[in-house]
Tab-separated table of C-alpha atoms in Angstrom:
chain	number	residue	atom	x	y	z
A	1	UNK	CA	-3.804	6.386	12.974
A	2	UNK	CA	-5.662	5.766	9.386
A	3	UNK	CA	-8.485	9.137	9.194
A	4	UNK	CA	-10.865	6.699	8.006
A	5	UNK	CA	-13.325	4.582	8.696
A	6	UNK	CA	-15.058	1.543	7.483
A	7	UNK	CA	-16.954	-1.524	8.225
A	8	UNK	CA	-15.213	-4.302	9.728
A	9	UNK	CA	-17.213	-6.545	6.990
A	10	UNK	CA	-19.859	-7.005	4.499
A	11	UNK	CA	-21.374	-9.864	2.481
A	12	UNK	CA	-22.319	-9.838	-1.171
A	13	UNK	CA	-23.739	-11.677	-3.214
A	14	UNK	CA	-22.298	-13.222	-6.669
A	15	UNK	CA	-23.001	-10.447	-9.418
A	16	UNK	CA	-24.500	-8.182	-7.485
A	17	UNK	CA	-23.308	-4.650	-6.913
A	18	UNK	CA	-20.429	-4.860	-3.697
A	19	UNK	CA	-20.945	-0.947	-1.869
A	20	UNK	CA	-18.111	-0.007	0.285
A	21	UNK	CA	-19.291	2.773	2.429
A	22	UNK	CA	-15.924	4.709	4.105
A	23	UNK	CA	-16.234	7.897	6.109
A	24	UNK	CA	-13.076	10.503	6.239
A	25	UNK	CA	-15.231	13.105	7.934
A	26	UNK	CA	-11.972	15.245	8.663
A	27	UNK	CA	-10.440	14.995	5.446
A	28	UNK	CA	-9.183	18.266	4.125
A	29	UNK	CA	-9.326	20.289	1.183
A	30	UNK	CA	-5.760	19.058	-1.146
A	31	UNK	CA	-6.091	14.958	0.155
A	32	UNK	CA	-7.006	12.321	-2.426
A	33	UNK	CA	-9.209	9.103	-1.521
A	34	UNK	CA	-7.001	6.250	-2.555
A	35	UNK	CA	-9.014	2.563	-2.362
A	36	UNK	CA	-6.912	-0.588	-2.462
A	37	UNK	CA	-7.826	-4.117	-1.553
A	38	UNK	CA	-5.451	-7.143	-1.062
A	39	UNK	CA	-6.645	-10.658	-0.707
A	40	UNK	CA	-4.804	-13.273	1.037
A	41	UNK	CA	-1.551	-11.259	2.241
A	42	UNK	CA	-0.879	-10.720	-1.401
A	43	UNK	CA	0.685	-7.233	-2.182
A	44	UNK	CA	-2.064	-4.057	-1.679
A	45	UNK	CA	-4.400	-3.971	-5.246
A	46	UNK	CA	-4.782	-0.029	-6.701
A	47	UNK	CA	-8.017	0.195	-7.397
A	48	UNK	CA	-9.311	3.809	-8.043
A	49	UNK	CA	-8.811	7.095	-6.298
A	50	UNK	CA	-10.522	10.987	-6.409
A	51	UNK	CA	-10.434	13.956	-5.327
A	52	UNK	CA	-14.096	15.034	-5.273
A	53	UNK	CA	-15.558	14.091	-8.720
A	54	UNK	CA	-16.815	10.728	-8.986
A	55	UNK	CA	-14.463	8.265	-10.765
A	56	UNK	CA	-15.130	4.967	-13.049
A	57	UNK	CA	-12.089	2.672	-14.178
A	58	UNK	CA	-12.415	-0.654	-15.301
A	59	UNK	CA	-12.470	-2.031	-11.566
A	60	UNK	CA	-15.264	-0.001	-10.265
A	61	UNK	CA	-16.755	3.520	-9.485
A	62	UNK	CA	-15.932	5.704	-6.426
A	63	UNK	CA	-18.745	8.023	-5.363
A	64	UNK	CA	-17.146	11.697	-3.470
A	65	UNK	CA	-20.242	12.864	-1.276
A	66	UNK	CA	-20.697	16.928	-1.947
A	67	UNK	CA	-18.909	17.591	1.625
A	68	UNK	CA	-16.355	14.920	0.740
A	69	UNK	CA	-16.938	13.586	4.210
A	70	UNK	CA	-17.695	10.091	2.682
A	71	UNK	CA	-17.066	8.061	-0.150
A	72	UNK	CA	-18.137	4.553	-1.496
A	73	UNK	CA	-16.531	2.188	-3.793
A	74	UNK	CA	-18.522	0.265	-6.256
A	75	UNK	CA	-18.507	-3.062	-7.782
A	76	UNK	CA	-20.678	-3.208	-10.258
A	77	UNK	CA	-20.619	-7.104	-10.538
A	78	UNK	CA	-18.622	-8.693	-7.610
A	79	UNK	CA	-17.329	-12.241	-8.364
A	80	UNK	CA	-16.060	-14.590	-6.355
A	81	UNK	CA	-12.497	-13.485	-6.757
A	82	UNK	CA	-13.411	-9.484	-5.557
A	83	UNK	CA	-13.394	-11.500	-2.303
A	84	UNK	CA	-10.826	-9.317	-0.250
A	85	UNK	CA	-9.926	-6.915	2.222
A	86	UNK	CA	-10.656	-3.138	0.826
A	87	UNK	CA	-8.872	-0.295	2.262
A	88	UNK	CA	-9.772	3.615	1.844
A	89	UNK	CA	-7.085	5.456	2.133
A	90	UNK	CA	-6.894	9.545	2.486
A	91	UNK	CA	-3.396	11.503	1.548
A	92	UNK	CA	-2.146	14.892	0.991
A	93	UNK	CA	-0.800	15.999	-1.896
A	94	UNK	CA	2.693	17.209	-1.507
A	95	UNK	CA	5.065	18.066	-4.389
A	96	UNK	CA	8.249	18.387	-1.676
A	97	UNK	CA	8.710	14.770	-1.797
A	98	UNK	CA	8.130	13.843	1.898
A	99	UNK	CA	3.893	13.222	3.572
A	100	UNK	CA	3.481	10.305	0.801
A	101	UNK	CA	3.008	7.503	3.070
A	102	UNK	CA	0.114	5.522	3.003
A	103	UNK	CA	-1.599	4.872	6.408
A	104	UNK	CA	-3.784	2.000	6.551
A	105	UNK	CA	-6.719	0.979	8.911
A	106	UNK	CA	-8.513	-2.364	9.257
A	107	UNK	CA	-10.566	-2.072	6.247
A	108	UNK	CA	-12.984	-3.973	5.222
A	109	UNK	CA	-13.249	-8.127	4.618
A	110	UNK	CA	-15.622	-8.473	1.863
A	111	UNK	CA	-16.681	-11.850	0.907
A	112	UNK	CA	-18.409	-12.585	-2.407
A	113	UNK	CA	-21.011	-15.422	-1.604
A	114	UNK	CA	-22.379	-18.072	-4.627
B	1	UNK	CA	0.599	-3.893	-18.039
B	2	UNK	CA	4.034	-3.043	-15.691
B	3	UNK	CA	4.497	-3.848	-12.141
B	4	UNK	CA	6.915	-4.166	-9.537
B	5	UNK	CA	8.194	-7.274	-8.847
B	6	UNK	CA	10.268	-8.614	-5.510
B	7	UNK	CA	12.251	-11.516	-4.879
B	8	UNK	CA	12.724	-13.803	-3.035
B	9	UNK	CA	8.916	-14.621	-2.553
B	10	UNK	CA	10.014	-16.194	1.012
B	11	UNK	CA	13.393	-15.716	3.155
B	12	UNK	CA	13.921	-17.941	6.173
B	13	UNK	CA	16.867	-16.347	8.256
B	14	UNK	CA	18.311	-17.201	11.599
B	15	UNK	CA	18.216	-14.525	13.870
B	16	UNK	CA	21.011	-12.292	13.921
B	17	UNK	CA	21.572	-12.155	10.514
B	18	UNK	CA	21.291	-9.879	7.611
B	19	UNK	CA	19.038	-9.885	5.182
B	20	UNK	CA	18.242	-8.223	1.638
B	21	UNK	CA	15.081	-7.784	0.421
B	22	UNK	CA	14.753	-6.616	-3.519
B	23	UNK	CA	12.743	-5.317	-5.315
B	24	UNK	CA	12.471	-3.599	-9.251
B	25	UNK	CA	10.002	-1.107	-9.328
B	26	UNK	CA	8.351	-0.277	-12.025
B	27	UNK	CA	10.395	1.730	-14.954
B	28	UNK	CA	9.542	5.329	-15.289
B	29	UNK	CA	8.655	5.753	-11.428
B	30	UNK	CA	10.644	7.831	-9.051
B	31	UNK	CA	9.582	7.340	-5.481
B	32	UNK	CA	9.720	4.267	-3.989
B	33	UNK	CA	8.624	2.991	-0.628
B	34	UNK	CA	8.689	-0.212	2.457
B	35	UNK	CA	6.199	-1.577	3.644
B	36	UNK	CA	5.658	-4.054	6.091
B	37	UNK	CA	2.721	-6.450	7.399
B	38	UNK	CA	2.832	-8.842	10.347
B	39	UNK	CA	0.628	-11.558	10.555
B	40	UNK	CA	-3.060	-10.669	10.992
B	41	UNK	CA	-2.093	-7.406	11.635
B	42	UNK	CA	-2.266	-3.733	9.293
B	43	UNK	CA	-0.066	-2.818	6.554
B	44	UNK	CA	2.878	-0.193	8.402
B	45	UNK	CA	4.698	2.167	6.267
B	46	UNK	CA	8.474	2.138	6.993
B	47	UNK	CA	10.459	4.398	4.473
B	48	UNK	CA	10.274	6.176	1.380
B	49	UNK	CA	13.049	7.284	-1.138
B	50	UNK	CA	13.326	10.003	-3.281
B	51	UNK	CA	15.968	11.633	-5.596
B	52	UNK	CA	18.507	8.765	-4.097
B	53	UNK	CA	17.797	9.635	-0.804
B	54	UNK	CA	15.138	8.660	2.240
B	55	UNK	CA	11.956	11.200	2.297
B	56	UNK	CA	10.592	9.894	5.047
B	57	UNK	CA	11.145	7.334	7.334
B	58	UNK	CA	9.161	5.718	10.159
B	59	UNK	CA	9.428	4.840	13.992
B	60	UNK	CA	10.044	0.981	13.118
B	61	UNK	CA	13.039	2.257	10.020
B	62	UNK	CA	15.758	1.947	13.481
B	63	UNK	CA	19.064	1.689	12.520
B	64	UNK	CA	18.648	-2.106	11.543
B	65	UNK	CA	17.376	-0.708	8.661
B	66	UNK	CA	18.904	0.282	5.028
B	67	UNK	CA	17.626	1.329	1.843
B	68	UNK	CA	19.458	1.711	-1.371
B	69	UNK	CA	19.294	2.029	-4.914
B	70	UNK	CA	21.958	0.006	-6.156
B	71	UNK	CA	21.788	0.616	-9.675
B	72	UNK	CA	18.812	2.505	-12.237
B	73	UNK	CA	16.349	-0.374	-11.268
B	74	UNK	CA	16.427	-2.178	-8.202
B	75	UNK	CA	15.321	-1.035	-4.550
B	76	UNK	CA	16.919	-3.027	-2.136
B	77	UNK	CA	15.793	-3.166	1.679
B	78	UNK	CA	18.361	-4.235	4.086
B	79	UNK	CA	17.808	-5.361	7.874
B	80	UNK	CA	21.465	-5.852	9.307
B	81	UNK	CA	20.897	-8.214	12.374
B	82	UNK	CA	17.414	-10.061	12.260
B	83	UNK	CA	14.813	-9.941	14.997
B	84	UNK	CA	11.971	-12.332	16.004
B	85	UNK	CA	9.882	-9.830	15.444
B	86	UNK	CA	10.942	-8.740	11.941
B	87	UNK	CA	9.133	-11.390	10.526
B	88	UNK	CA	6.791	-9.997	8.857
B	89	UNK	CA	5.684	-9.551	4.899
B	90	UNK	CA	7.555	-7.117	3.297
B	91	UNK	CA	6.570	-5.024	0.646
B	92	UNK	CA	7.839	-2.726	-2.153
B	93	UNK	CA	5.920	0.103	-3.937
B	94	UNK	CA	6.717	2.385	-6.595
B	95	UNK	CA	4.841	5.766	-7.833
B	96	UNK	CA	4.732	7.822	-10.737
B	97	UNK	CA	6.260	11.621	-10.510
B	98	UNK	CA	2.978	13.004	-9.748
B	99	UNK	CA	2.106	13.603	-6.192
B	100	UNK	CA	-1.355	12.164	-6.575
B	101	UNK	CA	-0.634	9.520	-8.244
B	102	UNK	CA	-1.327	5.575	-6.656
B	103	UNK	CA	1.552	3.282	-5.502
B	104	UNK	CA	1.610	0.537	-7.165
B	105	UNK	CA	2.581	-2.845	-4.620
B	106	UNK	CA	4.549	-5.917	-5.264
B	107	UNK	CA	3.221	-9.159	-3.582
B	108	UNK	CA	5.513	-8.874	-1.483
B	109	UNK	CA	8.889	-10.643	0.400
B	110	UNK	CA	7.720	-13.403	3.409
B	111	UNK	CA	10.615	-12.936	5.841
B	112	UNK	CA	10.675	-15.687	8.581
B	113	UNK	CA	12.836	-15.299	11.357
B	114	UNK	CA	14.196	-18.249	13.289
């Protein structure tokens, strides 16, 4: 089972800022936060990922709570193509090779409203 | 920017027989992974490959399934007698060395089962 959780949806409006709360209140101490988002049943998106600084990319900005229990992605400006589903994603790091698999959850539908 | 790229977009098979699935990840990666998606349903993790050989595999990678790295660039996905129930999208991913590093998706193979 995914070890997060999120919303089932949310609404934005057009160029407003999109928050995507996710909780991963048993995530431990060597796992990343890894957000994708696919819309339509195109291929999964990379978006950003941390570890427990807060991170900015050209996409968006993903805010690590202190305890790391939480985390939200940020969309500065949504349009009406960020309309998608948004996953957050926790994994290990493992150099061996092998506990690299991505498990997904539901995530969360986000639709970007005129 | 580089991605991975899989062909065909859509396979219609009868049931019963084999199909390949391919997909060229992207250049200077070294782990590459399956993933599948039926219909309305969550994105399911099915194998990974490492080194020329499967990391890690998943409940649903039975027997049916193959992997194989034909040659220094594609990442083929073999199903050796077709299911109703493989239909499904199907797609590749590729990652950097780096443990922590994202997969990066293709859009993906539509595999419809007759």
């Amino acid at each position: 089972d995914a070890k997060t959780t999120q919303p089932p949806s949310m609404d934005c409006a057009e160029g407003r800022a999109a928050n995507l709360p996710c909780n991963h209140s048993t995530i431990s101490g060597n796992e990343y936060v890894y957000w994708y988002r696919q819309i339509h049943s195109q291929g999964p998106q990379y978006i950003i990922h941390g570890l427990k600084n807060n991170e900015t990319n050209e996409m968006a900005s993903l805010i690590i709570t202190e305890d790391r229990k939480s985390s939200t992605l940020i969309l500065p400006h949504a349009t009406l193509r960020d309309t998608a589903v948004y996953y957050c994603i926790v994994r290990g790091l493992n150099n061996a090779g092998n506990n690299r698999k991505l498990i997904w959850g539901l995530g969360t539908s986000l639709a970007v409203n005129p | 920017e580089p991605e991975v790229t899989q062909t065909p977009s859509h396979q219609v098979t009868q049931m019963g027989q084999e199909v390949i699935l391919r997909c060229v990840p992207i250049s200077n990666h070294l782990y590459f992974y399956w993933y599948r998606q039926i219909l309305g349903q969550k994105v399911e993790f099915l194998v990974s490959f490492y080194n020329n050989e499967i990391s890690e595999k998943s409940e649903i990678f039975d027997d049916q399934f193959s992997v194989e790295r034909p040659d220094g660039s594609n990442f083929t996905l073999k199903i050796r007698s077709t299911k109703l129930e493989d239909s499904a999208m199907y797609f590749c991913a590729s990652s950097p060395p780096r443990s922590n590093q994202p997969q990066h998706f293709g859009d993906g193979t539509r595999l419809s089962i007759l």
